Short mmCIF file of C-alpha atoms and ligand atoms in Angstrom, two decimals:
data_model
loop_
_atom_site.label_atom_id
_atom_site.label_comp_id
_atom_site.label_asym_id
_atom_site.label_seq_id
_atom_site.Cartn_x
_atom_site.Cartn_y
_atom_site.Cartn_z
CA MET A 29 0.00 -0.06 -0.08
CA THR A 30 1.28 3.46 -0.90
CA THR A 31 0.57 6.21 1.57
CA LYS A 32 -0.24 9.62 -0.17
CA PRO A 33 2.65 12.20 0.60
CA ILE A 34 1.78 14.97 3.13
CA ARG A 35 1.33 18.22 1.38
CA GLY A 36 4.25 20.50 1.67
CA LEU A 37 6.43 18.05 3.24
CA GLU A 38 8.44 17.21 -0.03
CA ARG A 39 9.80 20.71 0.23
CA TYR A 40 10.72 20.42 3.86
CA TYR A 41 12.50 17.32 3.24
CA GLU A 42 14.50 19.01 0.79
CA TYR A 43 15.27 21.78 3.16
CA ARG A 44 16.43 19.35 5.64
CA GLU A 45 18.64 17.51 3.36
CA ARG A 46 20.24 20.78 2.31
CA TRP A 47 20.96 21.96 5.89
CA LYS A 48 22.49 18.44 6.63
CA ALA A 49 24.79 18.64 3.70
CA ILE A 50 25.93 22.35 4.40
CA ILE A 51 26.39 21.45 8.07
CA SER A 52 28.41 18.30 7.22
CA ASP A 53 30.46 20.20 4.68
CA MET A 54 31.16 23.03 7.24
CA GLU A 55 32.16 20.38 10.01
CA LYS A 56 34.76 19.08 7.55
CA SER A 57 36.13 22.40 6.71
CA PRO A 58 39.57 23.23 8.40
CA VAL A 59 38.25 26.62 9.48
CA PRO A 60 34.50 26.08 10.16
CA ASN A 61 32.53 29.38 10.76
CA PRO A 62 31.22 28.62 14.36
CA ALA A 63 28.34 31.25 14.38
CA LEU A 64 27.13 30.06 10.86
CA LEU A 65 27.38 26.49 11.95
CA ALA A 66 25.31 27.14 15.08
CA LEU A 67 22.62 29.01 12.86
CA PHE A 68 22.39 26.32 10.33
CA ARG A 69 22.08 23.69 13.08
CA LEU A 70 19.14 25.75 14.69
CA PHE A 71 17.43 25.97 11.15
CA LEU A 72 17.78 22.24 10.76
CA GLU A 73 16.23 21.65 14.18
CA ASN A 74 13.56 23.91 13.58
CA ASP A 75 12.68 22.12 10.27
CA GLU A 76 12.91 18.74 11.93
CA LYS A 77 10.19 19.85 14.19
CA THR A 78 8.05 21.13 11.45
CA ILE A 79 8.33 17.65 9.72
CA ASP A 80 7.49 15.89 12.96
CA CYS A 81 4.35 17.82 13.60
CA ALA A 82 3.07 17.28 10.19
CA GLU A 83 4.14 13.59 10.12
CA ASN A 84 2.66 12.69 13.40
CA ASN A 85 -0.43 15.08 13.72
CA LYS A 86 1.17 17.09 16.36
CA PRO A 87 -0.35 20.91 16.55
CA PHE A 88 1.57 23.58 14.75
CA LEU A 89 0.89 27.09 13.77
CA SER A 90 1.34 29.30 10.81
CA SER A 91 2.30 32.76 12.10
CA TRP A 92 4.38 35.75 12.02
CA TYR A 93 6.73 37.76 14.12
CA GLY A 94 4.72 40.46 15.71
CA ASN A 95 2.32 37.97 17.05
CA ALA A 96 3.76 37.41 20.19
CA PRO A 97 5.23 33.97 19.45
CA GLU A 98 6.75 33.81 22.96
CA ILE A 99 3.18 32.84 23.99
CA TYR A 100 3.30 29.76 21.60
CA ALA A 101 6.58 28.87 22.74
CA ALA A 102 5.50 28.93 26.36
CA MET A 103 2.70 26.53 25.35
CA GLY A 104 5.09 24.33 23.54
CA ILE A 105 3.33 24.92 20.28
CA HIS A 106 5.60 24.80 17.26
CA TYR A 107 5.20 27.41 14.49
CA ILE A 108 6.22 28.51 11.11
CA CYS A 109 6.35 31.46 9.04
CA VAL A 110 5.33 30.32 5.53
CA VAL A 111 7.97 32.39 3.77
CA ASP A 112 10.89 31.96 5.94
CA ASN A 113 12.20 28.87 4.26
CA LEU A 114 11.43 30.21 0.66
CA LEU A 115 13.66 33.29 1.50
CA ALA A 116 16.53 31.12 3.09
CA HIS A 117 16.63 28.83 0.05
CA GLN A 118 15.87 31.32 -2.40
CA SER A 119 18.95 30.94 -4.46
CA PHE A 120 18.63 27.13 -4.58
CA THR A 121 14.88 27.04 -5.92
CA ASP A 122 13.05 28.51 -8.84
CA ASP A 123 10.39 30.20 -6.55
CA LEU A 124 11.10 33.54 -8.05
CA ALA A 125 10.24 32.20 -11.58
CA GLY A 126 7.23 30.51 -9.88
CA ILE A 127 5.82 33.75 -8.48
CA ASP A 128 6.07 35.40 -12.00
CA ALA A 129 3.52 32.71 -13.42
CA ASN A 130 1.21 33.39 -10.26
CA ILE A 131 -1.66 35.59 -10.33
CA VAL A 132 -0.50 38.00 -7.61
CA PRO A 133 -0.05 41.57 -9.14
CA ASP A 134 3.61 42.50 -10.29
CA ASP A 135 3.73 45.53 -8.17
CA MET A 136 3.20 43.70 -4.83
CA CYS A 137 5.77 42.96 -2.11
CA GLY A 138 7.76 39.82 -3.03
CA LEU A 139 7.02 38.52 0.41
CA ILE A 140 3.42 38.61 -0.23
CA LYS A 141 3.85 36.94 -3.60
CA LEU A 142 6.05 34.35 -2.10
CA GLY A 143 3.60 33.69 0.65
CA ALA A 144 0.56 33.39 -1.74
CA TYR A 145 2.53 31.08 -4.20
CA ALA A 146 3.98 28.77 -1.17
CA VAL A 147 0.40 27.87 0.03
CA GLU A 148 -0.90 27.64 -3.57
CA LYS A 149 1.76 25.24 -4.75
CA GLY A 150 1.73 23.28 -1.58
CA LEU A 151 5.31 24.20 -0.51
CA VAL A 152 4.37 24.38 3.19
CA PRO A 153 2.35 21.72 5.40
CA THR A 154 -1.08 22.62 6.37
CA PRO A 155 -0.91 24.02 9.92
CA THR A 156 -3.34 23.21 12.69
CA GLY A 157 -4.14 26.80 13.15
CA MET A 158 -3.20 30.25 12.05
CA ILE A 159 -2.57 33.13 13.69
CA ALA A 160 -2.95 35.94 11.11
CA MET A 161 -1.49 39.51 11.00
CA LEU A 162 -3.69 42.60 10.09
CA GLU A 163 -0.56 44.85 10.09
CA PRO A 164 1.33 46.61 9.12
CA CYS A 165 0.47 46.74 5.29
CA ASP A 166 -2.80 45.92 3.76
CA ALA A 167 -1.04 43.27 1.70
CA GLN A 168 -0.65 41.17 4.70
CA SER A 169 -4.58 40.89 5.10
CA VAL A 170 -4.94 40.02 1.41
CA LEU A 171 -2.50 37.42 1.82
CA HIS A 172 -4.35 35.55 4.63
CA GLU A 173 -7.65 35.85 2.43
CA SER A 174 -5.79 33.93 -0.30
CA TRP A 175 -4.67 31.32 2.12
CA ILE A 176 -8.26 30.60 3.37
CA ASN A 177 -9.45 30.41 -0.16
CA ASN A 178 -6.92 27.59 -0.72
CA ASP A 179 -8.68 24.15 -0.67
CA ALA A 180 -6.02 22.69 1.71
CA TRP A 181 -6.05 25.70 4.01
CA LYS A 182 -9.94 26.45 3.88
CA ASP A 183 -10.50 24.78 7.10
CA VAL A 184 -7.69 25.78 9.05
CA PRO A 185 -9.05 27.84 12.02
CA TYR A 186 -7.65 31.25 12.20
CA PHE A 187 -7.31 34.16 14.68
CA ALA A 188 -6.24 37.69 13.88
CA LEU A 189 -4.86 40.16 16.42
CA ASP A 190 -6.34 43.49 15.95
CA PRO A 191 -3.52 46.16 16.28
CA ALA A 192 -3.90 49.61 17.60
CA TYR A 193 -2.70 52.42 15.44
CA ARG A 194 -0.70 54.45 17.80
CA SER A 195 1.88 53.66 20.73
CA GLY A 196 0.47 55.03 23.65
CA LYS A 197 -0.40 53.14 27.11
CA GLU A 198 -3.88 52.73 26.23
CA ASP A 199 -2.88 51.16 22.77
CA PHE A 200 -0.75 48.64 24.46
CA GLU A 201 -3.37 47.90 26.97
CA TYR A 202 -5.84 47.36 24.00
CA PHE A 203 -3.35 45.02 22.46
CA VAL A 204 -3.05 42.95 25.86
CA GLY A 205 -6.78 42.14 25.43
CA GLU A 206 -5.84 40.96 22.02
CA LEU A 207 -3.13 38.74 23.39
CA ARG A 208 -5.66 37.20 25.82
CA ARG A 209 -8.11 36.47 23.22
CA MET A 210 -5.36 34.80 21.27
CA ILE A 211 -4.32 32.63 24.32
CA ALA A 212 -8.08 31.50 24.64
CA PHE A 213 -8.04 30.63 21.00
CA LEU A 214 -4.95 28.58 21.34
CA GLU A 215 -5.89 26.87 24.37
CA ASN A 216 -9.23 26.05 22.80
CA LEU A 217 -7.62 24.76 19.48
CA THR A 218 -4.94 22.62 21.18
CA GLY A 219 -6.21 21.77 24.54
CA ILE A 220 -2.81 22.95 25.98
CA LYS A 221 -3.08 25.55 28.89
CA LEU A 222 -0.63 28.33 29.02
CA ASP A 223 1.82 28.03 31.87
CA TRP A 224 2.66 31.69 33.01
CA ASN A 225 5.73 30.46 34.87
CA ARG A 226 7.08 29.08 31.31
CA LEU A 227 5.96 32.17 29.83
CA ARG A 228 8.17 34.12 32.43
CA GLU A 229 11.05 31.76 31.42
CA VAL A 230 10.69 32.30 27.62
CA ILE A 231 10.41 36.11 28.06
CA GLU A 232 13.51 36.22 30.45
CA GLU A 233 15.52 34.20 27.87
CA THR A 234 14.37 36.88 25.15
CA ASN A 235 15.30 39.63 27.20
CA LYS A 236 18.74 38.34 27.56
CA GLN A 237 18.97 37.76 23.83
CA TYR A 238 17.91 41.47 22.99
CA GLU A 239 20.32 42.79 25.67
CA ILE A 240 23.31 40.94 24.02
CA TRP A 241 22.08 42.03 20.63
CA ASP A 242 21.92 45.69 21.75
CA GLU A 243 25.50 45.30 23.29
CA TYR A 244 26.67 44.01 19.94
CA ASN A 245 25.18 47.07 18.29
CA GLN A 246 26.67 49.52 20.72
CA LEU A 247 30.01 48.18 19.50
CA ARG A 248 28.88 48.97 15.77
CA ARG A 249 29.01 52.70 16.74
CA ALA A 250 32.79 52.63 16.88
CA VAL A 251 34.87 54.04 13.92
CA PRO A 252 35.88 52.06 12.21
CA CYS A 253 32.97 49.46 12.52
CA PRO A 254 34.26 46.26 13.98
CA GLY A 255 31.51 44.14 12.21
CA GLY A 256 30.77 43.55 8.63
CA SER A 257 27.88 44.98 6.45
CA PHE A 258 24.28 43.58 7.62
CA GLN A 259 26.21 41.09 9.77
CA GLY A 260 23.97 41.11 13.02
CA SER A 261 20.68 41.87 11.16
CA GLY A 262 20.60 38.69 9.10
CA ILE A 263 21.41 36.24 11.85
CA GLY A 264 19.83 38.24 14.68
CA TRP A 265 16.42 38.51 13.05
CA ALA A 266 16.23 34.89 12.01
CA ILE A 267 17.18 33.63 15.33
CA SER A 268 15.01 36.06 17.44
CA GLN A 269 11.84 35.89 15.23
CA HIS A 270 11.87 32.70 13.09
CA ILE A 271 12.80 29.92 15.45
CA MET A 272 11.22 29.15 18.79
CA ALA A 273 11.27 32.00 20.87
CA GLY A 274 13.47 31.90 23.74
CA HIS A 275 15.52 29.18 22.55
CA PRO A 276 18.91 28.97 24.50
CA GLY A 277 20.87 28.09 21.37
CA ALA A 278 20.00 31.51 19.98
CA THR A 279 21.30 33.13 23.24
CA ASP A 280 24.43 31.33 22.68
CA LEU A 281 24.79 32.38 19.01
CA PHE A 282 24.18 36.04 20.02
CA ARG A 283 27.05 35.55 22.68
CA MET A 284 29.28 34.35 19.74
CA LEU A 285 28.47 37.16 17.68
CA LEU A 286 29.28 39.62 20.36
CA ALA A 287 32.54 38.05 21.34
CA ASP A 288 33.75 38.13 17.77
CA GLU A 289 32.91 41.74 17.24
CA GLU A 290 34.39 42.62 20.72
CA SER A 291 37.67 40.91 19.91
CA ARG A 292 38.09 43.37 16.83
CA TYR A 293 36.73 46.24 18.97
CA LYS A 294 38.98 45.84 21.68
CA ALA A 295 41.99 45.48 19.41
CA ASN A 296 40.90 48.86 17.81
CA LYS A 297 40.51 46.99 14.56
CA GLY A 298 37.62 47.54 11.98
CA TRP A 299 36.14 44.94 9.92
CA LEU A 300 37.80 46.60 6.85
CA GLU A 301 41.39 47.74 6.87
CA LYS A 302 40.48 51.06 5.70
CA GLU A 303 36.82 52.29 6.17
CA ASN A 304 35.91 55.02 3.78
CA SER A 305 32.08 55.45 4.56
CA ARG A 306 29.32 54.21 6.73
CA VAL A 307 25.65 53.55 5.54
CA LEU A 308 22.36 53.33 7.08
CA TRP A 309 20.24 50.95 5.09
CA ALA A 310 16.74 52.51 6.02
CA ASP A 311 14.37 49.29 5.59
CA LEU A 312 14.48 45.59 6.26
CA ILE A 313 17.25 43.87 4.32
CA GLY A 314 15.31 41.05 2.61
CA THR A 315 17.29 38.76 0.48
CA VAL A 316 19.19 41.31 -1.66
CA ASN A 317 21.73 42.28 1.16
CA ALA A 318 24.69 39.93 0.68
CA PRO A 319 25.91 40.80 -2.78
CA ILE A 320 25.34 44.43 -1.98
CA GLY A 321 27.20 44.45 1.19
CA GLU A 322 30.09 42.49 -0.24
CA TRP A 323 30.59 44.90 -3.30
CA LEU A 324 30.14 48.05 -1.04
CA GLU A 325 33.00 46.77 1.26
CA LYS A 326 35.31 45.54 -1.69
CA GLU A 327 34.69 48.42 -4.25
CA HIS A 328 34.09 51.30 -1.94
CA GLY A 329 35.76 50.36 1.56
CA THR A 330 32.03 51.17 2.91
CA VAL A 331 30.16 49.27 5.62
CA VAL A 332 26.55 49.10 6.02
CA VAL A 333 26.58 49.75 9.66
CA GLN A 334 22.96 49.63 10.55
CA ASP A 335 19.65 48.95 9.13
CA PHE A 336 15.90 48.51 10.33
CA GLN A 337 16.26 44.71 10.66
CA GLY A 338 19.25 44.80 12.74
CA TYR A 339 18.30 47.85 15.02
CA THR A 340 17.38 46.78 18.35
CA PRO A 341 14.95 49.23 20.19
CA TYR A 342 13.68 46.61 22.32
CA SER A 343 12.68 47.28 26.05
CA HIS A 344 13.26 44.78 28.72
CA ILE A 345 9.87 43.15 29.76
CA ASP A 346 8.98 43.06 33.28
CA THR A 347 8.24 39.34 34.25
CA SER A 348 6.74 39.98 37.91
CA THR A 349 3.18 39.52 36.87
CA GLU A 350 0.85 38.05 34.33
CA GLU A 351 -0.18 41.68 33.27
CA SER A 352 3.33 43.02 33.09
CA MET A 353 4.43 40.18 30.80
CA LEU A 354 1.53 40.76 28.43
CA LEU A 355 2.00 44.56 28.57
CA GLY A 356 5.63 44.17 27.73
CA LEU A 357 4.83 41.66 24.94
CA ALA A 358 2.28 44.15 23.49
CA LYS A 359 4.81 46.94 23.33
CA ARG A 360 7.46 44.70 21.81
CA ASN A 361 5.16 43.28 19.10
CA LEU A 362 3.36 46.39 18.33
CA ALA A 363 6.08 48.96 18.62
CA GLU A 364 9.47 47.30 18.48
CA VAL A 365 9.80 44.61 15.88
CA PRO A 366 11.14 45.76 12.54
CA MET A 367 8.74 46.50 9.78
CA ILE A 368 5.84 46.69 12.07
CA ARG A 369 7.60 49.41 14.08
CA GLN A 370 8.37 51.75 11.16
CA ALA A 371 5.26 50.94 8.88
CA ARG A 372 2.43 50.98 11.50
CA GLY A 373 1.01 54.36 12.56
CA ASN A 374 2.26 57.68 11.54
CA VAL A 375 5.56 58.60 10.02
CA ASP A 376 7.25 59.86 13.16
CA VAL A 377 9.03 56.62 14.24
CA PHE A 378 10.42 55.92 10.73
CA ILE A 379 12.05 59.43 10.75
CA GLU A 380 12.97 59.51 14.35
CA ASP A 381 14.81 56.05 13.88
CA VAL A 382 16.64 57.54 10.76
CA ILE A 383 17.68 60.48 12.96
CA ARG A 384 18.87 58.40 16.06
CA ILE A 385 20.84 55.88 13.85
CA VAL A 386 22.50 58.58 11.78
CA GLU A 387 23.70 60.37 14.94
CA ASP A 388 24.50 57.27 17.10
CA TYR A 389 26.24 55.37 14.40
CA LYS A 390 28.18 58.26 12.71
CA ILE A 391 26.55 57.41 9.54
CA ASP A 392 27.82 59.10 6.20
CA CYS A 393 24.89 58.46 4.10
CA VAL A 394 21.43 57.02 3.93
CA PHE A 395 20.19 54.45 1.41
CA PHE A 396 16.39 54.18 1.23
CA PRO A 397 15.74 51.05 -0.72
CA GLY A 398 12.10 52.10 -1.75
CA HIS A 399 10.88 48.56 -1.56
CA VAL A 400 8.18 48.11 -3.85
CA GLY A 401 5.61 47.20 -1.24
CA HIS A 402 6.46 50.11 1.03
CA LYS A 403 4.33 52.52 -0.77
CA ASP A 404 3.53 54.07 2.60
CA GLN A 405 7.27 54.87 3.36
CA SER A 406 7.77 55.92 -0.33
CA ALA A 407 5.06 58.57 0.47
CA SER A 408 7.31 59.80 3.26
CA VAL A 409 10.35 60.41 1.19
CA GLY A 410 9.95 64.15 1.39
CA PHE A 411 9.98 63.96 5.33
CA LEU A 412 13.15 61.61 4.91
CA ARG A 413 14.75 63.91 2.60
CA GLU A 414 14.13 66.92 4.98
CA ALA A 415 15.55 64.95 7.78
CA CYS A 416 18.63 64.09 6.01
CA ARG A 417 19.21 67.62 4.86
CA GLU A 418 19.10 68.68 8.33
CA LEU A 419 21.45 66.12 9.47
CA GLY A 420 23.85 66.83 6.54
CA VAL A 421 23.74 63.26 5.06
CA PRO A 422 23.33 62.48 1.48
CA LEU A 423 20.24 60.47 0.76
CA LEU A 424 19.96 57.76 -2.06
CA VAL A 425 16.49 56.85 -2.89
CA LEU A 426 16.37 53.65 -4.85
CA THR A 427 13.38 51.34 -6.17
CA MET A 428 13.82 47.65 -5.64
CA ASP A 429 11.94 44.65 -4.38
CA ILE A 430 13.97 43.75 -1.23
CA PHE A 431 12.73 40.05 -1.49
CA ASP A 432 13.46 39.68 -5.18
CA PRO A 433 17.00 40.59 -6.45
CA ARG A 434 15.88 40.80 -9.94
CA TYR A 435 13.88 43.92 -9.64
CA LEU A 436 16.98 46.19 -9.41
CA PRO A 437 19.76 43.77 -11.10
CA MET A 438 23.08 44.38 -9.35
CA ASP A 439 24.72 45.98 -12.52
CA LYS A 440 22.01 48.94 -12.20
CA PHE A 441 22.46 49.03 -8.43
CA THR A 442 26.18 49.40 -8.57
CA HIS A 443 26.10 52.05 -11.55
CA ILE A 444 23.65 54.20 -9.49
CA VAL A 445 25.80 53.90 -6.32
CA ASN A 446 28.85 54.67 -8.14
CA GLU A 447 27.39 57.93 -9.45
CA PHE A 448 26.00 58.86 -6.08
CA PHE A 449 29.37 58.17 -4.31
CA GLU A 450 31.12 60.09 -6.98
CA THR A 451 28.87 63.13 -6.62
CA HIS A 452 28.96 63.23 -2.82
CA LYS A 453 32.72 62.25 -2.57
CA LEU A 454 31.83 58.89 -0.43
CA GLY A 455 33.48 55.42 -0.63
CA LYS A 456 36.43 55.15 -2.97
CA PHE A 457 35.87 58.79 -4.03
CA LYS A 458 36.40 60.15 -0.58
S1 SF4 B 511 7.70 43.78 3.81
FE1 SF4 B 511 6.51 45.64 3.79
S2 SF4 B 511 5.15 45.28 2.09
FE2 SF4 B 511 5.90 43.25 2.37
S3 SF4 B 511 4.52 42.39 3.90
FE3 SF4 B 511 6.08 43.42 5.15
S4 SF4 B 511 5.06 45.54 5.57
FE4 SF4 B 511 4.05 44.54 3.74
#
């Protein structure tokens, strides 16, 4: 008797085998990179959990950062973000060609296109429940609509947290009510009761992680910058948002990143022998960052010192009571995690973050990627230009899809940046 394959798992088996092969090659290397090795092991462990849940009918969720994943972690409920693996494995698959053939309009964010494509094509297993996100862009709501119109997902029970628009005390208190409704939904769905002591442990571990990440960032203020372009953003984001929240392995990895950077800082050494310029990348980094960072360093002696994905404006969560934990989670998830922080509500936070980063990190110029999905932010370019003029730093406004490197091909990107740097005497023209 042949058993029908479980929808979505074929792709996950592929991911698992790829991680295993990469890990095994790295272990054999005479100079293995311990941080990357630890990162890939965490990814592998996470995918193995997903496979186990799907194969053995254990409950698991589809969700997003910004939905207080600390709560499901405390309940021991595994969760996936539909697009994570598609982004992590983008260079090994033909998913970008796949989204072109999909019905989602061209001018939407690549993240949304990939999310719709993944569920339609059965590249993710069907979850037990879905925690949807109604923020920070309208496209997110449309994406969930597309999922519940899919035959395989139409019966998946779902819950959506209603976000407040502003960031005052009453907004966070309102969101606490939403988190309580989500807990009730999850308890009802899985029969698992939230253990508040376990939630305290998870939050305390994440508090530790954000403190170490912040320490790592403080060192990046030094001139020359002791770490490479986008270095903390890629890893920090992945291990704080996309694996089980509060995983002690993630805390160890943050410590490794800090120790590595600290060794150069103490020796008064920069990442580059000669640092010409320092860039703020004013958005998420998506999947376009690696070649861009490499080229800027090599060609222009320039480091992308900070970006919105690696910026860590996280506050310590008070774990003394149930209410203080939920209030802290409401603040963290509504007003601190990237993308939601800068795209929900009014333009103030976005501009204030740019000003603070430029001043604190001694930034020489700002790159605004003009991500195709961020029409809200593109509408704020006037404010951004004014802020940069007052700060005395040149601003480069691009147009790209940060999740689809084809939108602004590398040769066009380098041409634009060369002209910009030459005009403003930055990078190798300094
Ligand atoms: S990256 Fe921007 S456009 Fe894309 S889903 Fe997130 S908020 Fe929406």
